[in-house]
PDB file of C-alpha atoms in Angstrom:
ATOM      1  CA  UNK A   6      -6.666 -18.585  20.127  1.00 39.00           C
ATOM      2  CA  UNK A   7      -7.093 -21.550  17.834  1.00 40.00           C
ATOM      3  CA  UNK A   8      -4.305 -23.084  15.666  1.00 43.00           C
ATOM      4  CA  UNK A   9      -4.199 -21.843  12.093  1.00 47.00           C
ATOM      5  CA  UNK A  10      -5.214 -24.217   9.316  1.00 50.00           C
ATOM      6  CA  UNK A  11      -2.431 -26.182   7.702  1.00 43.00           C
ATOM      7  CA  UNK A  12      -2.454 -24.140   4.459  1.00 49.00           C
ATOM      8  CA  UNK A  13      -1.881 -20.878   6.441  1.00 52.00           C
ATOM      9  CA  UNK A  14       1.000 -21.951   8.627  1.00 50.00           C
ATOM     10  CA  UNK A  15       3.771 -20.522   6.396  1.00 54.00           C
ATOM     11  CA  UNK A  16       2.338 -17.228   5.467  1.00 83.00           C
ATOM     12  CA  UNK A  17       1.098 -14.101   6.986  1.00 96.00           C
ATOM     13  CA  UNK A  18      -2.618 -13.918   6.218  1.00 98.00           C
ATOM     14  CA  UNK A  19      -5.033 -11.138   6.865  1.00 98.00           C
ATOM     15  CA  UNK A  20      -8.896 -11.701   6.720  1.00 98.00           C
ATOM     16  CA  UNK A  21     -10.255  -8.345   5.769  1.00 98.00           C
ATOM     17  CA  UNK A  22     -13.461  -6.711   4.554  1.00 98.00           C
ATOM     18  CA  UNK A  23     -13.058  -4.679   1.388  1.00 96.00           C
ATOM     19  CA  UNK A  24     -14.502  -1.554   2.967  1.00 95.00           C
ATOM     20  CA  UNK A  25     -14.008  -1.207   6.613  1.00 97.00           C
ATOM     21  CA  UNK A  26     -12.100   1.383   8.631  1.00 98.00           C
ATOM     22  CA  UNK A  27     -10.797  -1.112  11.173  1.00 99.00           C
ATOM     23  CA  UNK A  28      -9.513  -3.578   8.417  1.00 99.00           C
ATOM     24  CA  UNK A  29      -8.072  -0.605   6.502  1.00 99.00           C
ATOM     25  CA  UNK A  30      -6.168   0.454   9.648  1.00 99.00           C
ATOM     26  CA  UNK A  31      -4.420  -2.849   9.859  1.00 99.00           C
ATOM     27  CA  UNK A  32      -3.778  -2.903   6.000  1.00 99.00           C
ATOM     28  CA  UNK A  33      -2.188   0.553   6.432  1.00 99.00           C
ATOM     29  CA  UNK A  34       0.123  -0.753   9.220  1.00 99.00           C
ATOM     30  CA  UNK A  35       1.144  -3.517   7.010  1.00 99.00           C
ATOM     31  CA  UNK A  36       1.819  -1.258   4.037  1.00 98.00           C
ATOM     32  CA  UNK A  37       3.834   1.236   6.236  1.00 98.00           C
ATOM     33  CA  UNK A  38       6.006  -1.701   7.354  1.00 98.00           C
ATOM     34  CA  UNK A  39       6.417  -3.042   3.823  1.00 97.00           C
ATOM     35  CA  UNK A  40       5.228  -6.474   4.844  1.00 97.00           C
ATOM     36  CA  UNK A  41       4.114  -9.010   2.258  1.00 96.00           C
ATOM     37  CA  UNK A  42       0.932 -10.960   3.193  1.00 97.00           C
ATOM     38  CA  UNK A  43      -1.973 -12.877   1.770  1.00 96.00           C
ATOM     39  CA  UNK A  44      -5.286 -10.963   1.818  1.00 97.00           C
ATOM     40  CA  UNK A  45      -8.411 -12.921   2.210  1.00 97.00           C
ATOM     41  CA  UNK A  46     -11.456 -10.753   1.367  1.00 97.00           C
ATOM     42  CA  UNK A  47     -14.398 -11.377   3.641  1.00 98.00           C
ATOM     43  CA  UNK A  48     -18.087 -10.573   3.526  1.00 96.00           C
ATOM     44  CA  UNK A  49     -18.892 -10.021   7.214  1.00 92.00           C
ATOM     45  CA  UNK A  50     -22.443 -11.287   6.653  1.00 92.00           C
ATOM     46  CA  UNK A  51     -21.098 -14.489   5.219  1.00 96.00           C
ATOM     47  CA  UNK A  52     -17.705 -15.392   6.796  1.00 96.00           C
ATOM     48  CA  UNK A  53     -15.653 -18.110   5.227  1.00 97.00           C
ATOM     49  CA  UNK A  54     -15.274 -21.410   7.113  1.00 97.00           C
ATOM     50  CA  UNK A  55     -11.633 -20.881   7.806  1.00 96.00           C
ATOM     51  CA  UNK A  56     -12.485 -17.537   9.679  1.00 97.00           C
ATOM     52  CA  UNK A  57     -15.305 -19.252  11.552  1.00 97.00           C
ATOM     53  CA  UNK A  58     -12.881 -21.915  12.788  1.00 97.00           C
ATOM     54  CA  UNK A  59     -10.108 -19.509  13.708  1.00 97.00           C
ATOM     55  CA  UNK A  60     -11.972 -16.632  15.373  1.00 97.00           C
ATOM     56  CA  UNK A  61     -14.848 -17.131  17.833  1.00 97.00           C
ATOM     57  CA  UNK A  62     -16.300 -13.832  16.904  1.00 97.00           C
ATOM     58  CA  UNK A  63     -15.998 -14.370  13.145  1.00 97.00           C
ATOM     59  CA  UNK A  64     -14.812 -10.722  12.995  1.00 97.00           C
ATOM     60  CA  UNK A  65     -12.497  -8.856  10.745  1.00 98.00           C
ATOM     61  CA  UNK A  66      -9.591  -7.955  10.740  1.00 99.00           C
ATOM     62  CA  UNK A  67      -8.243 -11.271  11.769  1.00 99.00           C
ATOM     63  CA  UNK A  68      -4.456 -11.950  11.358  1.00 98.00           C
ATOM     64  CA  UNK A  69      -2.981 -15.429  11.051  1.00 98.00           C
ATOM     65  CA  UNK A  70       0.785 -16.076  11.291  1.00 96.00           C
ATOM     66  CA  UNK A  71       1.729 -19.824  11.531  1.00 92.00           C
ATOM     67  CA  UNK A  72      -0.027 -20.895  14.728  1.00 92.00           C
ATOM     68  CA  UNK A  73      -0.872 -17.422  15.948  1.00 97.00           C
ATOM     69  CA  UNK A  74      -4.344 -16.040  15.400  1.00 98.00           C
ATOM     70  CA  UNK A  75      -5.057 -12.379  16.401  1.00 98.00           C
ATOM     71  CA  UNK A  76      -8.235 -10.350  16.057  1.00 98.00           C
ATOM     72  CA  UNK A  77      -9.299  -6.782  16.951  1.00 98.00           C
ATOM     73  CA  UNK A  78      -7.715  -3.968  15.018  1.00 98.00           C
ATOM     74  CA  UNK A  79      -5.809  -2.521  18.055  1.00 98.00           C
ATOM     75  CA  UNK A  80      -4.274  -5.890  19.058  1.00 99.00           C
ATOM     76  CA  UNK A  81      -3.279  -6.716  15.512  1.00 99.00           C
ATOM     77  CA  UNK A  82      -1.791  -3.261  14.937  1.00 99.00           C
ATOM     78  CA  UNK A  83       0.346  -3.258  18.016  1.00 98.00           C
ATOM     79  CA  UNK A  84       1.510  -6.789  17.328  1.00 99.00           C
ATOM     80  CA  UNK A  85       2.608  -5.849  13.893  1.00 99.00           C
ATOM     81  CA  UNK A  86       4.466  -2.816  15.142  1.00 98.00           C
ATOM     82  CA  UNK A  87       6.408  -4.916  17.569  1.00 98.00           C
ATOM     83  CA  UNK A  88       6.892  -7.929  15.122  1.00 98.00           C
ATOM     84  CA  UNK A  89       8.317  -5.748  12.339  1.00 98.00           C
ATOM     85  CA  UNK A  90       9.946  -2.886  14.251  1.00 97.00           C
ATOM     86  CA  UNK A  91      11.066  -0.835  11.291  1.00 96.00           C
ATOM     87  CA  UNK A  92       9.856   1.894  10.727  1.00 97.00           C
ATOM     88  CA  UNK A  93       8.596   2.144  14.323  1.00 98.00           C
ATOM     89  CA  UNK A  94       5.023   3.367  14.517  1.00 98.00           C
ATOM     90  CA  UNK A  95       4.979   4.249  18.225  1.00 98.00           C
ATOM     91  CA  UNK A  96       7.097   6.800  19.980  1.00 97.00           C
ATOM     92  CA  UNK A  97       9.795   5.568  22.491  1.00 96.00           C
ATOM     93  CA  UNK A  98       8.794   7.386  25.618  1.00 96.00           C
ATOM     94  CA  UNK A  99       5.921   5.902  27.745  1.00 97.00           C
ATOM     95  CA  UNK A 100       3.988   9.191  28.039  1.00 97.00           C
ATOM     96  CA  UNK A 101       3.742   9.692  24.327  1.00 96.00           C
ATOM     97  CA  UNK A 102       2.782   6.018  23.817  1.00 97.00           C
ATOM     98  CA  UNK A 103       0.045   6.269  26.371  1.00 98.00           C
ATOM     99  CA  UNK A 104      -1.210   9.445  24.770  1.00 97.00           C
ATOM    100  CA  UNK A 105      -1.510   7.793  21.362  1.00 98.00           C
ATOM    101  CA  UNK A 106      -3.146   4.666  22.799  1.00 98.00           C
ATOM    102  CA  UNK A 107      -5.761   6.817  24.411  1.00 98.00           C
ATOM    103  CA  UNK A 108      -6.359   8.618  21.187  1.00 98.00           C
ATOM    104  CA  UNK A 109      -6.799   5.346  19.352  1.00 98.00           C
ATOM    105  CA  UNK A 110      -9.260   4.204  22.076  1.00 98.00           C
ATOM    106  CA  UNK A 111     -11.220   7.408  21.474  1.00 98.00           C
ATOM    107  CA  UNK A 112     -11.332   6.752  17.809  1.00 98.00           C
ATOM    108  CA  UNK A 113     -12.495   3.183  18.279  1.00 98.00           C
ATOM    109  CA  UNK A 114     -15.186   4.210  20.804  1.00 98.00           C
ATOM    110  CA  UNK A 115     -16.308   7.670  19.397  1.00 99.00           C
ATOM    111  CA  UNK A 116     -15.371   7.888  15.689  1.00 99.00           C
ATOM    112  CA  UNK A 117     -15.757   4.396  14.234  1.00 99.00           C
ATOM    113  CA  UNK A 118     -19.397   3.810  15.470  1.00 99.00           C
ATOM    114  CA  UNK A 119     -20.454   6.985  13.533  1.00 99.00           C
ATOM    115  CA  UNK A 120     -18.773   5.674  10.369  1.00 99.00           C
ATOM    116  CA  UNK A 121     -20.625   2.310  10.889  1.00 98.00           C
ATOM    117  CA  UNK A 122     -23.846   4.036  11.565  1.00 99.00           C
ATOM    118  CA  UNK A 123     -23.596   5.928   8.276  1.00 99.00           C
ATOM    119  CA  UNK A 124     -22.640   2.701   6.331  1.00 97.00           C
ATOM    120  CA  UNK A 125     -24.906   0.241   7.939  1.00 96.00           C
ATOM    121  CA  UNK A 126     -27.658   2.141   9.746  1.00 97.00           C
ATOM    122  CA  UNK A 127     -31.005   3.320   8.659  1.00 98.00           C
ATOM    123  CA  UNK A 128     -31.671   6.790   7.493  1.00 98.00           C
ATOM    124  CA  UNK A 129     -32.076   8.357  10.873  1.00 99.00           C
ATOM    125  CA  UNK A 130     -28.992   6.527  12.293  1.00 99.00           C
ATOM    126  CA  UNK A 131     -26.873   7.621   9.268  1.00 99.00           C
ATOM    127  CA  UNK A 132     -27.929  11.278   9.666  1.00 99.00           C
ATOM    128  CA  UNK A 133     -27.152  11.120  13.425  1.00 99.00           C
ATOM    129  CA  UNK A 134     -23.764   9.616  12.616  1.00 99.00           C
ATOM    130  CA  UNK A 135     -22.906  12.308  10.080  1.00 99.00           C
ATOM    131  CA  UNK A 136     -23.838  15.009  12.646  1.00 98.00           C
ATOM    132  CA  UNK A 137     -21.781  13.569  15.323  1.00 99.00           C
ATOM    133  CA  UNK A 138     -18.799  12.799  13.083  1.00 99.00           C
ATOM    134  CA  UNK A 139     -18.777  16.416  11.874  1.00 98.00           C
ATOM    135  CA  UNK A 140     -18.787  17.560  15.627  1.00 98.00           C
ATOM    136  CA  UNK A 141     -15.874  15.301  16.379  1.00 98.00           C
ATOM    137  CA  UNK A 142     -13.903  16.677  13.381  1.00 98.00           C
ATOM    138  CA  UNK A 143     -14.671  20.226  14.464  1.00 97.00           C
ATOM    139  CA  UNK A 144     -13.561  19.608  18.036  1.00 97.00           C
ATOM    140  CA  UNK A 145     -10.322  17.993  16.746  1.00 97.00           C
ATOM    141  CA  UNK A 146      -9.257  20.788  14.444  1.00 97.00           C
ATOM    142  CA  UNK A 147      -6.653  22.091  16.965  1.00 97.00           C
ATOM    143  CA  UNK A 148      -5.149  18.716  17.194  1.00 96.00           C
ATOM    144  CA  UNK A 149      -4.606  18.601  13.408  1.00 97.00           C
ATOM    145  CA  UNK A 150      -3.136  22.029  13.482  1.00 96.00           C
ATOM    146  CA  UNK A 151      -0.717  21.313  16.359  1.00 96.00           C
ATOM    147  CA  UNK A 152       1.400  18.521  14.628  1.00 94.00           C
ATOM    148  CA  UNK A 153       2.508  17.227  11.253  1.00 95.00           C
ATOM    149  CA  UNK A 154       0.869  13.918  12.048  1.00 97.00           C
ATOM    150  CA  UNK A 155      -1.935  13.056  14.617  1.00 96.00           C
ATOM    151  CA  UNK A 156      -0.562  13.996  18.029  1.00 95.00           C
ATOM    152  CA  UNK A 157       2.972  13.028  16.962  1.00 94.00           C
ATOM    153  CA  UNK A 158       5.758  14.529  14.803  1.00 94.00           C
ATOM    154  CA  UNK A 159       6.176  11.280  12.922  1.00 96.00           C
ATOM    155  CA  UNK A 160       3.577   8.874  11.480  1.00 97.00           C
ATOM    156  CA  UNK A 161       2.227   6.447  14.060  1.00 98.00           C
ATOM    157  CA  UNK A 162      -0.410   3.833  14.628  1.00 99.00           C
ATOM    158  CA  UNK A 163      -2.836   6.654  15.472  1.00 98.00           C
ATOM    159  CA  UNK A 164      -2.516   7.888  11.873  1.00 99.00           C
ATOM    160  CA  UNK A 165      -3.193   4.359  10.673  1.00 99.00           C
ATOM    161  CA  UNK A 166      -6.430   4.495  12.666  1.00 99.00           C
ATOM    162  CA  UNK A 167      -7.338   8.082  11.674  1.00 99.00           C
ATOM    163  CA  UNK A 168      -6.477   8.136   7.923  1.00 99.00           C
ATOM    164  CA  UNK A 169      -9.015   5.519   6.868  1.00 99.00           C
ATOM    165  CA  UNK A 170     -11.818   7.670   8.370  1.00 99.00           C
ATOM    166  CA  UNK A 171     -10.594  10.833   6.691  1.00 99.00           C
ATOM    167  CA  UNK A 172     -10.338   8.993   3.373  1.00 99.00           C
ATOM    168  CA  UNK A 173     -14.030   8.127   3.557  1.00 99.00           C
ATOM    169  CA  UNK A 174     -15.414  11.459   4.527  1.00 98.00           C
ATOM    170  CA  UNK A 175     -16.762  12.524   1.088  1.00 98.00           C
ATOM    171  CA  UNK A 176     -18.152   9.055   0.393  1.00 98.00           C
ATOM    172  CA  UNK A 177     -19.906   9.215   3.925  1.00 98.00           C
ATOM    173  CA  UNK A 178     -21.374  12.569   3.063  1.00 98.00           C
ATOM    174  CA  UNK A 179     -19.464  14.375   5.830  1.00 98.00           C
ATOM    175  CA  UNK A 180     -17.967  17.669   4.902  1.00 96.00           C
ATOM    176  CA  UNK A 181     -15.041  19.309   6.639  1.00 95.00           C
ATOM    177  CA  UNK A 182     -15.740  22.104   9.141  1.00 92.00           C
ATOM    178  CA  UNK A 183     -15.127  25.774   8.034  1.00 89.00           C
ATOM    179  CA  UNK A 184     -11.720  25.827   9.573  1.00 92.00           C
ATOM    180  CA  UNK A 185     -10.883  22.352   8.448  1.00 94.00           C
ATOM    181  CA  UNK A 186      -7.982  23.042   6.095  1.00 96.00           C
ATOM    182  CA  UNK A 187      -5.684  21.461   8.613  1.00 97.00           C
ATOM    183  CA  UNK A 188      -7.605  18.245   8.305  1.00 98.00           C
ATOM    184  CA  UNK A 189      -7.483  18.289   4.471  1.00 97.00           C
ATOM    185  CA  UNK A 190      -3.729  19.018   4.642  1.00 97.00           C
ATOM    186  CA  UNK A 191      -3.230  16.204   7.101  1.00 98.00           C
ATOM    187  CA  UNK A 192      -5.166  13.737   4.979  1.00 98.00           C
ATOM    188  CA  UNK A 193      -3.248  14.673   1.746  1.00 97.00           C
ATOM    189  CA  UNK A 194      -0.013  14.236   3.581  1.00 97.00           C
ATOM    190  CA  UNK A 195      -0.923  10.676   4.488  1.00 98.00           C
ATOM    191  CA  UNK A 196      -2.579   9.897   1.154  1.00 98.00           C
ATOM    192  CA  UNK A 197       0.611  10.981  -0.756  1.00 97.00           C
ATOM    193  CA  UNK A 198       2.607   8.293   1.076  1.00 94.00           C
ATOM    194  CA  UNK A 199       3.068   5.303  -1.265  1.00 94.00           C
ATOM    195  CA  UNK A 200       2.165   2.952   1.534  1.00 96.00           C
ATOM    196  CA  UNK A 201      -1.302   4.464   1.681  1.00 98.00           C
ATOM    197  CA  UNK A 202      -2.120   3.505  -1.990  1.00 98.00           C
ATOM    198  CA  UNK A 203      -0.920  -0.013  -1.302  1.00 97.00           C
ATOM    199  CA  UNK A 204      -3.209  -0.288   1.584  1.00 98.00           C
ATOM    200  CA  UNK A 205      -6.395   0.357  -0.502  1.00 98.00           C
ATOM    201  CA  UNK A 206      -8.708  -2.356  -1.755  1.00 98.00           C
ATOM    202  CA  UNK A 207     -10.294  -1.947  -5.155  1.00 97.00           C
ATOM    203  CA  UNK A 208     -13.521  -0.748  -3.562  1.00 97.00           C
ATOM    204  CA  UNK A 209     -11.697   1.823  -1.365  1.00 98.00           C
ATOM    205  CA  UNK A 210      -9.841   3.223  -4.466  1.00 98.00           C
ATOM    206  CA  UNK A 211     -13.119   4.157  -5.871  1.00 98.00           C
ATOM    207  CA  UNK A 212     -14.099   6.319  -2.857  1.00 98.00           C
ATOM    208  CA  UNK A 213     -12.066   9.281  -3.977  1.00 97.00           C
ATOM    209  CA  UNK A 214      -8.877  10.276  -5.998  1.00 96.00           C
ATOM    210  CA  UNK A 215      -5.455  10.093  -4.506  1.00 97.00           C
ATOM    211  CA  UNK A 216      -3.825  13.550  -4.353  1.00 95.00           C
ATOM    212  CA  UNK A 217      -1.015  14.386  -6.711  1.00 83.00           C
TER     213      UNK A 217
END
């Protein structure tokens, strides 16, 4: 980790793409915590010099707090949950925490690549991504039915990882499965939270309408 530039030492700063599920995940954690921060929009194809200096991978999301520089959505999200403990976004007991961490790992490894293939890939890659994402949604319907939030009775970091994907489904051209009302209800439950609206960039607000 490199030291933050002098102009960033006294503020919480997030380098973020304007339409990225991993960046949105971190912005949703910040919104849920009610944390004030400076947002630096980043074009991943042309990262700013500050980001190049701070992060050897030049990737987003990247969080800067004084001399601390963190990157990777999972690392940043867990840091924020511990740094700003209220409201807690992870359960207390180790078994439930491990279960949610495993779910978030599955999202990163299985779900996010499909979103990226649809957004950034060629036609064949995008179609394959849509097909696979629909399969993942179908297989997960029982999980959405089982609890008010994703694998947990209260909102957690897993919801912060899942909700940005659900928000983008229409824009990605991915319809819900036939028995997917539980997914729709889950999404609306999250989207009605005032923190979700605060997490959206201008570009993300245009993807769909917030439920009433």
